[in-house]
Coordinates of C-alpha atoms and ligand atoms in Angstrom, one line a residue:
M1 CA -0.1 -0.2 0.1
R2 CA 1.1 3.7 -0.8
T3 CA 2.4 6.0 1.9
Y4 CA 1.3 9.6 1.4
L5 CA 3.1 12.3 3.5
V6 CA 0.8 15.5 3.1
T7 CA 1.9 18.5 4.4
G8 CA -0.5 21.2 5.8
G9 CA -3.0 19.3 5.3
A10 CA -5.3 20.7 8.0
G11 CA -5.6 23.9 6.0
F12 CA -7.8 24.8 3.0
I13 CA -6.0 22.8 -0.3
G14 CA -4.4 19.9 1.8
S15 CA -7.4 19.0 3.6
N16 CA -9.7 19.4 0.2
Y17 CA -6.8 17.0 -1.1
I18 CA -6.8 14.7 1.5
H19 CA -10.7 14.0 0.8
Y20 CA -10.3 13.7 -2.7
M21 CA -7.7 11.2 -2.2
F22 CA -9.7 8.7 -0.5
R23 CA -12.5 9.3 -2.3
K24 CA -10.6 8.1 -5.3
Y25 CA -8.4 5.6 -3.8
D26 CA -10.5 4.8 -0.2
G27 CA -8.8 1.8 1.7
D28 CA -5.8 1.5 -0.9
I29 CA -3.6 4.2 0.1
R30 CA -2.3 5.8 3.6
I31 CA -2.1 9.0 4.6
I32 CA 0.0 10.8 7.2
N33 CA -0.9 14.2 7.8
V34 CA 1.7 16.9 9.5
D35 CA 0.6 20.1 10.3
C36 CA 1.5 22.4 12.9
L37 CA -1.8 23.8 12.9
T38 CA -1.3 27.7 12.8
Y39 CA -4.5 30.1 13.0
A40 CA -4.8 28.5 9.2
G41 CA -4.6 24.6 10.5
N42 CA -8.3 23.2 11.5
L43 CA -8.6 19.4 12.3
E44 CA -12.4 19.9 11.8
N45 CA -11.5 20.4 8.2
L46 CA -11.0 16.3 8.9
R47 CA -13.5 15.3 10.6
D48 CA -15.3 12.8 8.6
I49 CA -11.7 11.1 7.8
E50 CA -10.1 11.1 11.3
Q51 CA -11.2 7.8 12.4
R52 CA -9.9 5.7 9.3
D53 CA -7.2 3.3 10.2
N54 CA -5.1 4.6 6.6
Y55 CA -4.9 7.9 7.9
S56 CA -3.0 9.4 10.8
F57 CA -2.2 13.0 11.7
V58 CA 0.9 14.5 13.1
K59 CA 1.1 17.8 14.5
A60 CA 4.8 18.9 14.3
D61 CA 6.1 22.1 12.6
I62 CA 7.7 21.5 9.4
C63 CA 10.7 23.8 10.5
D64 CA 11.5 20.8 13.7
K65 CA 14.4 18.6 12.1
E66 CA 14.4 16.4 14.2
A67 CA 10.1 15.7 14.2
I68 CA 10.4 15.6 10.0
D69 CA 13.4 13.2 10.2
R70 CA 11.4 11.1 12.6
I71 CA 8.5 10.7 10.5
F72 CA 10.5 9.5 7.7
S73 CA 12.7 7.0 9.6
E74 CA 9.5 5.5 11.3
N75 CA 7.5 5.1 8.5
D76 CA 8.4 4.0 4.6
I77 CA 7.1 7.1 2.7
D78 CA 6.7 6.8 -1.2
R79 CA 4.8 10.1 -1.9
V80 CA 5.2 13.4 -0.3
V81 CA 2.9 16.3 -1.1
H82 CA 4.0 19.7 0.3
F83 CA 1.2 22.2 1.2
A84 CA 2.6 23.8 4.6
A85 CA 3.0 27.5 4.5
E86 CA 2.1 30.6 5.2
S87 CA 0.0 31.5 3.0
H88 CA -1.5 35.4 2.8
V89 CA -0.2 38.0 0.9
D90 CA -1.6 40.6 3.3
R91 CA 0.1 38.9 6.3
S92 CA 3.1 38.8 4.4
I93 CA 3.2 42.5 3.5
R94 CA 2.7 43.2 7.8
D95 CA 5.0 40.0 8.7
P96 CA 7.3 38.8 6.2
E97 CA 9.8 36.1 8.5
I98 CA 7.3 34.2 9.4
F99 CA 6.6 33.7 5.5
V100 CA 10.7 32.8 4.8
R101 CA 11.0 30.6 8.1
T102 CA 8.3 28.2 7.2
N103 CA 8.5 28.2 3.5
V104 CA 12.0 28.6 2.2
L105 CA 13.4 26.8 5.8
G106 CA 10.5 24.3 6.4
T107 CA 10.7 23.2 2.3
A108 CA 14.4 23.1 3.5
V109 CA 14.2 20.3 6.0
L110 CA 11.8 18.3 4.1
L111 CA 13.8 18.3 1.3
N112 CA 16.9 17.2 3.0
A113 CA 14.8 14.5 5.0
A114 CA 13.0 13.0 2.0
R115 CA 16.8 12.8 0.5
K116 CA 18.1 11.2 3.1
A117 CA 15.4 8.3 3.5
W118 CA 14.5 7.8 -0.3
E119 CA 18.6 8.0 -1.2
N120 CA 20.5 5.0 -2.0
E121 CA 23.9 4.9 -1.4
D122 CA 25.0 5.2 -5.2
G123 CA 23.0 8.7 -5.6
S124 CA 20.1 6.4 -7.2
Y125 CA 16.7 6.5 -5.4
K126 CA 14.8 3.4 -3.6
E127 CA 12.2 3.0 -6.2
D128 CA 8.8 5.1 -6.8
K129 CA 10.0 7.6 -4.6
K130 CA 8.6 11.4 -5.5
F131 CA 7.8 14.4 -3.7
L132 CA 5.7 17.2 -4.7
H133 CA 6.5 20.6 -4.3
V134 CA 2.7 22.5 -4.2
S135 CA 3.6 26.1 -5.4
T136 CA 1.7 29.7 -6.8
D137 CA 1.5 31.1 -9.6
E138 CA 2.4 34.1 -7.8
V139 CA 5.9 33.4 -8.1
Y140 CA 6.1 34.6 -12.3
G141 CA 4.8 38.0 -11.0
S142 CA 2.2 40.4 -12.7
L143 CA 0.8 40.5 -16.4
P144 CA -0.6 43.3 -18.1
D145 CA -3.9 43.9 -18.3
D146 CA -4.0 42.9 -22.5
D147 CA -5.5 39.5 -21.7
S148 CA -3.5 37.4 -24.5
A149 CA -0.2 37.6 -22.2
F150 CA -0.7 34.4 -19.6
F151 CA 2.0 32.7 -17.7
Y152 CA 4.1 29.4 -18.7
E153 CA 6.6 27.4 -17.1
T154 CA 9.2 29.0 -18.7
S155 CA 8.0 32.8 -17.9
P156 CA 10.6 34.3 -15.3
V157 CA 10.3 34.1 -12.0
D158 CA 9.7 37.8 -11.0
P159 CA 7.6 37.8 -7.2
H160 CA 6.9 40.9 -5.6
S161 CA 5.2 40.4 -2.2
P162 CA 7.1 38.9 0.6
Y163 CA 4.8 35.7 0.2
S164 CA 5.1 34.9 -3.2
A165 CA 9.0 35.5 -2.8
S166 CA 9.6 33.3 0.1
K167 CA 7.4 30.7 -2.5
A168 CA 9.7 31.5 -5.6
S169 CA 12.9 30.5 -3.2
S170 CA 11.1 27.3 -2.1
D171 CA 10.1 26.6 -5.8
M172 CA 14.2 27.0 -6.3
L173 CA 15.3 24.8 -3.7
V174 CA 13.1 21.9 -5.0
K175 CA 14.7 22.6 -8.3
A176 CA 18.5 22.8 -7.2
Y177 CA 17.6 19.1 -5.2
I178 CA 16.2 18.2 -8.9
D179 CA 19.2 19.8 -10.7
T180 CA 21.8 18.6 -8.2
Y181 CA 20.7 15.6 -6.8
R182 CA 18.8 14.2 -9.5
F183 CA 15.6 14.3 -6.7
P184 CA 12.3 12.3 -8.0
A185 CA 10.4 16.0 -7.3
N186 CA 8.0 18.1 -9.3
I187 CA 7.3 21.4 -9.0
T188 CA 3.4 22.9 -9.4
N189 CA 2.4 26.4 -9.6
C190 CA -1.3 27.0 -9.5
S191 CA -4.1 29.4 -9.6
N192 CA -5.9 31.3 -7.0
N193 CA -8.0 28.2 -5.8
Y194 CA -12.0 28.4 -4.1
G195 CA -14.2 26.2 -2.2
P196 CA -15.5 24.1 0.5
Y197 CA -13.2 24.9 4.4
Q198 CA -10.9 28.4 2.2
F199 CA -10.2 30.6 5.7
P200 CA -12.2 33.8 5.4
E201 CA -9.3 35.9 5.1
K202 CA -9.0 35.2 1.6
L203 CA -11.3 37.0 -1.0
I204 CA -14.3 34.4 -1.7
P205 CA -14.8 33.4 1.5
L206 CA -14.5 37.0 3.1
I207 CA -17.0 38.1 0.8
I208 CA -19.4 35.5 1.5
N209 CA -19.0 36.0 4.9
N210 CA -19.5 39.5 5.5
A211 CA -22.4 40.0 2.5
L212 CA -24.6 37.0 5.1
N213 CA -23.6 39.5 7.8
G214 CA -24.7 42.4 6.3
K215 CA -21.5 43.4 6.9
K216 CA -19.1 45.7 4.2
L217 CA -16.8 44.2 0.7
P218 CA -13.9 45.9 1.1
V219 CA -12.0 45.7 -2.6
Y220 CA -8.8 46.9 -3.0
G221 CA -7.8 49.3 -5.4
D222 CA -10.4 50.2 -8.3
G223 CA -11.4 46.2 -8.3
R224 CA -10.1 45.4 -11.7
N225 CA -6.9 43.4 -10.8
V226 CA -7.6 39.7 -12.6
R227 CA -7.4 36.4 -10.8
D228 CA -7.8 33.0 -12.3
W229 CA -10.0 31.0 -10.0
L230 CA -9.6 27.1 -9.9
Y231 CA -12.3 24.8 -8.0
V232 CA -9.8 23.5 -5.0
D233 CA -10.7 19.4 -6.1
D234 CA -9.4 20.4 -10.1
H235 CA -6.5 21.5 -8.4
A236 CA -6.5 18.0 -5.9
K237 CA -7.4 16.1 -8.9
A238 CA -4.1 18.3 -10.6
I239 CA -2.0 17.1 -8.3
D240 CA -2.4 13.5 -8.0
M241 CA -2.5 13.5 -12.0
V242 CA 1.2 15.0 -11.9
Q243 CA 2.0 12.5 -9.3
E244 CA 0.4 9.3 -11.4
K245 CA 1.5 10.7 -15.1
G246 CA 3.7 13.7 -15.3
R247 CA 7.3 13.5 -16.0
L248 CA 9.6 13.7 -12.9
G249 CA 11.7 17.2 -12.2
E250 CA 9.1 18.9 -15.2
R251 CA 7.4 22.3 -13.4
Y252 CA 3.8 22.3 -14.5
N253 CA 1.2 25.3 -14.2
I254 CA -2.6 24.6 -13.2
G255 CA -5.1 27.0 -13.9
G256 CA -8.9 27.8 -14.6
H257 CA -9.2 29.0 -17.6
N258 CA -11.2 31.3 -15.4
E259 CA -10.2 34.6 -15.5
K260 CA -12.1 37.5 -13.4
Q261 CA -11.6 40.9 -11.9
N262 CA -12.3 40.7 -8.2
I263 CA -15.4 43.2 -8.5
E264 CA -16.7 40.5 -11.1
I265 CA -16.5 38.1 -8.3
I266 CA -17.6 40.1 -5.8
K267 CA -20.6 40.5 -8.0
I268 CA -21.7 37.1 -8.8
I269 CA -21.5 36.4 -5.3
L270 CA -24.1 38.3 -4.3
Q271 CA -25.8 37.6 -6.9
T272 CA -25.5 33.7 -6.4
L273 CA -26.3 34.6 -2.9
N274 CA -29.7 36.4 -4.2
E275 CA -30.7 33.5 -6.0
M276 CA -30.2 30.9 -3.5
L277 CA -31.6 32.4 -0.2
P278 CA -35.1 31.6 0.4
D279 CA -37.2 34.8 0.4
S280 CA -38.0 34.7 3.6
D281 CA -34.6 35.0 5.1
P282 CA -33.8 38.0 7.0
R283 CA -31.0 38.0 5.3
K284 CA -31.4 38.9 2.1
S285 CA -32.9 42.5 1.8
A286 CA -29.5 43.4 3.1
I287 CA -27.2 41.7 0.5
N288 CA -26.8 43.8 -2.2
E289 CA -24.3 46.2 -4.8
S290 CA -24.5 49.1 -1.6
L291 CA -22.6 46.6 0.4
I292 CA -19.2 47.1 -1.8
T293 CA -16.7 49.6 -0.2
Y294 CA -13.5 50.4 -2.6
V295 CA -10.4 50.7 0.8
E296 CA -6.9 51.3 0.3
D297 CA -5.0 49.3 -2.4
R298 CA -2.7 46.4 -1.4
K299 CA 0.8 47.8 -1.9
G300 CA 2.6 46.3 -4.4
H301 CA -0.7 44.2 -5.8
D302 CA 0.1 42.4 -8.9
R303 CA -2.8 43.4 -11.8
R304 CA -3.4 40.4 -13.4
Y305 CA -2.7 36.9 -13.0
A306 CA -2.9 34.1 -15.8
I307 CA -2.3 30.1 -16.5
A308 CA -1.8 28.9 -19.8
P309 CA -2.3 25.1 -18.5
D310 CA -1.1 23.3 -21.6
K311 CA 2.1 21.6 -20.5
I312 CA 0.0 20.0 -17.6
K313 CA -3.3 19.0 -20.7
A314 CA -0.6 17.6 -22.9
D315 CA 1.7 15.4 -20.2
T316 CA -1.7 13.9 -18.5
G317 CA -4.5 14.9 -19.9
W318 CA -5.6 17.1 -16.9
Y319 CA -8.0 19.8 -18.0
P320 CA -10.0 22.3 -15.2
E321 CA -13.6 20.4 -15.1
T322 CA -15.8 22.8 -13.0
M323 CA -16.8 25.7 -14.2
F324 CA -17.4 28.7 -12.0
K325 CA -20.7 29.0 -11.7
D326 CA -21.1 25.4 -10.8
G327 CA -18.3 25.9 -8.4
I328 CA -19.2 29.5 -7.1
R329 CA -23.0 27.5 -5.9
L330 CA -21.1 24.7 -4.3
T331 CA -18.8 26.9 -2.6
I332 CA -22.0 28.8 -1.3
K333 CA -23.8 26.2 -0.6
W334 CA -21.0 24.7 1.6
Y335 CA -21.1 27.4 3.7
F336 CA -24.3 27.7 3.7
E337 CA -24.1 24.5 5.4
H338 CA -21.6 24.8 7.7
E339 CA -22.3 28.1 9.3
D340 CA -20.5 26.6 13.0
W341 CA -17.2 26.3 11.1
M342 CA -17.2 29.9 9.8
K343 CA -18.6 30.9 13.5
N344 CA -15.4 29.3 15.1
V345 CA -12.6 30.3 13.0
T346 CA -14.3 33.6 12.8
S347 CA -14.2 33.9 16.4
G348 CA -10.8 35.5 18.6
D349 CA -7.9 36.2 16.4
Y350 CA -10.1 36.4 13.4
Q351 CA -11.6 39.9 14.8
K352 CA -8.3 41.1 15.5
Y353 CA -6.6 40.7 12.3
Y354 CA -10.2 41.9 10.7
Q355 CA -10.0 45.3 12.9
E356 CA -5.9 45.5 12.1
M357 CA -6.3 44.8 8.6
Y358 CA -9.3 46.4 7.3
K359 CA -9.4 49.7 9.9
Ligands
NAD1 P1 -3.7 27.3 4.0 O1 -3.3 28.7 4.7 O2 -5.5 27.2 4.5 O3 -3.0 26.3 4.9 C1 -1.4 26.1 5.0 C2 -1.6 24.8 6.3 O4 0.0 24.7 6.3 C3 -2.5 25.4 7.6 O5 -2.8 23.9 8.2 C4 -1.0 25.3 8.5 O6 -1.4 25.2 9.9 C5 -0.2 24.5 8.0 N1 1.5 25.0 8.1 C6 1.8 26.4 8.4 N2 3.4 26.5 8.8 C7 3.0 25.3 9.2 C8 4.4 24.6 9.8 N3 5.6 25.7 9.7 N4 4.6 23.5 10.1 C9 3.7 22.6 9.2 N5 2.3 23.0 9.0 C10 2.4 24.6 8.7 O7 -3.5 27.4 3.1 P2 -3.9 27.2 1.7 O8 -4.5 28.1 0.9 O9 -4.5 25.9 1.6 O10 -2.6 26.8 0.5 C11 -1.6 25.3 0.7 C12 -0.4 25.5 -0.2 O11 -0.4 25.9 -1.4 C13 0.4 26.7 0.2 O12 1.8 26.1 -0.5 C14 0.3 27.4 -1.2 O13 1.5 28.2 -1.0 C15 -0.2 26.5 -2.2 N6 -1.2 27.9 -2.9 C16 -2.5 28.7 -2.6 C17 -3.1 28.5 -3.4 C18 -5.0 29.4 -3.0 O14 -5.2 29.9 -3.6 N7 -5.2 29.2 -1.7 C19 -2.8 28.4 -5.0 C20 -2.1 28.0 -5.3 C21 -1.2 27.4 -4.6
DAU2 O1 -2.5 32.8 -7.3 C1 -2.3 32.1 -6.6 C2 -2.5 32.4 -5.0 O2 -3.8 33.1 -4.6 C3 -1.7 31.8 -3.6 O3 -0.8 31.3 -3.9 C4 -2.0 32.5 -2.2 O4 -1.6 31.3 -1.3 C5 -3.7 32.6 -1.7 O5 -3.9 33.5 -1.3 C6 -4.3 33.8 -3.3 O6 -3.4 35.3 -3.7 P1 -4.6 36.4 -3.9 O7 -3.2 37.4 -3.0 O8 -4.2 36.2 -5.3 O9 -5.9 36.2 -3.3 P2 -6.4 36.8 -2.2 O10 -8.3 35.8 -1.7 O11 -6.0 37.4 -0.6 O12 -7.1 38.4 -2.7 C7 -7.5 38.1 -4.0 C8 -7.9 39.4 -4.5 O13 -8.0 40.3 -4.3 C9 -6.3 39.6 -5.0 O14 -6.7 41.1 -6.2 C10 -6.6 41.2 -3.8 C11 -8.1 41.5 -3.7 N1 -9.0 41.4 -2.4 C12 -8.9 40.5 -1.2 C13 -8.8 40.9 0.1 C14 -8.8 39.8 1.0 C15 -9.9 42.6 -1.7 O15 -9.9 43.5 -3.3 N2 -10.3 42.4 -1.3 C16 -10.2 41.7 0.3 O16 -10.8 41.9 1.2

């Protein structure tokens, strides 16, 4: 039975990936989830699978060399899927150091542990061992408004925020392991994800939550920055297909072919909320465009991201399956059905973050 080590599996994409993998492989794989449970890590996201015999959780920091080495010495790990990171751009602008520590040092610790566990004396590797580093399209910087430009795997790396600089650094470390040690790894650079379990510091869940509570909807700058939105299950599937069918050592861009301005996203959410809420719901009357509030722009705000996912399609057959109009309904439905989840994650520290961030 193949054993996966998933880092950051209690976060948004990591938990969706674990659910996806158990739906697909059920009892045929084993997953060990290592996460130190920062503000973004939430074991509630995994409540329905935590009793499985083929799932286990280890609370550990990926920068803790001893703890990570121990996981590799106690388990015969076949696949590493590395999600753990500080992931929010605004937080990186306020406090860059933790981004360097987790995203760069943490990745180095993992690479080293995997290499030590997997490398034979002659420099070859044990059979069928693979490491996948989950990264972002933000490493490529920003595209002009002109919608004919795209990010390719060959696009120059040009990060602008401390977050994207730390992710670009970790990508380069993985690339250095591939080039220097012939380490069996892939890097994936994905566009903006949305879906269940996303922490409401990110645009889509923040707008859903604020609108449902009749709160203002903060739009940075002119609201015309463009992101390429991908439903999170499509990302999970892409990661699996890269490990199953991709060429080792390669970088793959993953994107939704779904570019939208932030202001369009907000208007779609308002419209969809209104369509989905029954007329009897008292919140409905307050959900309209008068909630939209333009606020100070993000520092160094990247204008446009857009992925050309041609290479992953050619090599693995993957393509983004979920249309945005369907994905956003699934997402809103999930938040309707998980009001307690939202209440829990927005109590305490979130309130402090929100006051400071949006004051
Ligand atoms: P998230 O913030 O929701 O989750 C991150 C998880 O990592 C949390 O569970 C957290 O507890 C854990 N973590 C943080 N520091 C850790 C440490 N030192 N040791 C162990 N665990 C730690 O992030 P996400 O949005 O799910 O993103 C996951 C990965 O995907 C990140 O690497 C991110 O750069 C990348 N990515 C995200 C998006 C997106 O749209 N969210 C798009 C492309 C790539
Ligand atoms: O592109 C992939 C990246 O997408 C990931 O690597 C990051 O981990 C993830 O956080 C996300 O980064 P963004 O900065 O694009 O996502 P965010 O949801 O923070 O913002 C999306 C856009 O919405 C961006 O242009 C900023 C804008 N925005 C965001 C917030 C939180 C607003 O206008 N108002 C807001 O309140």
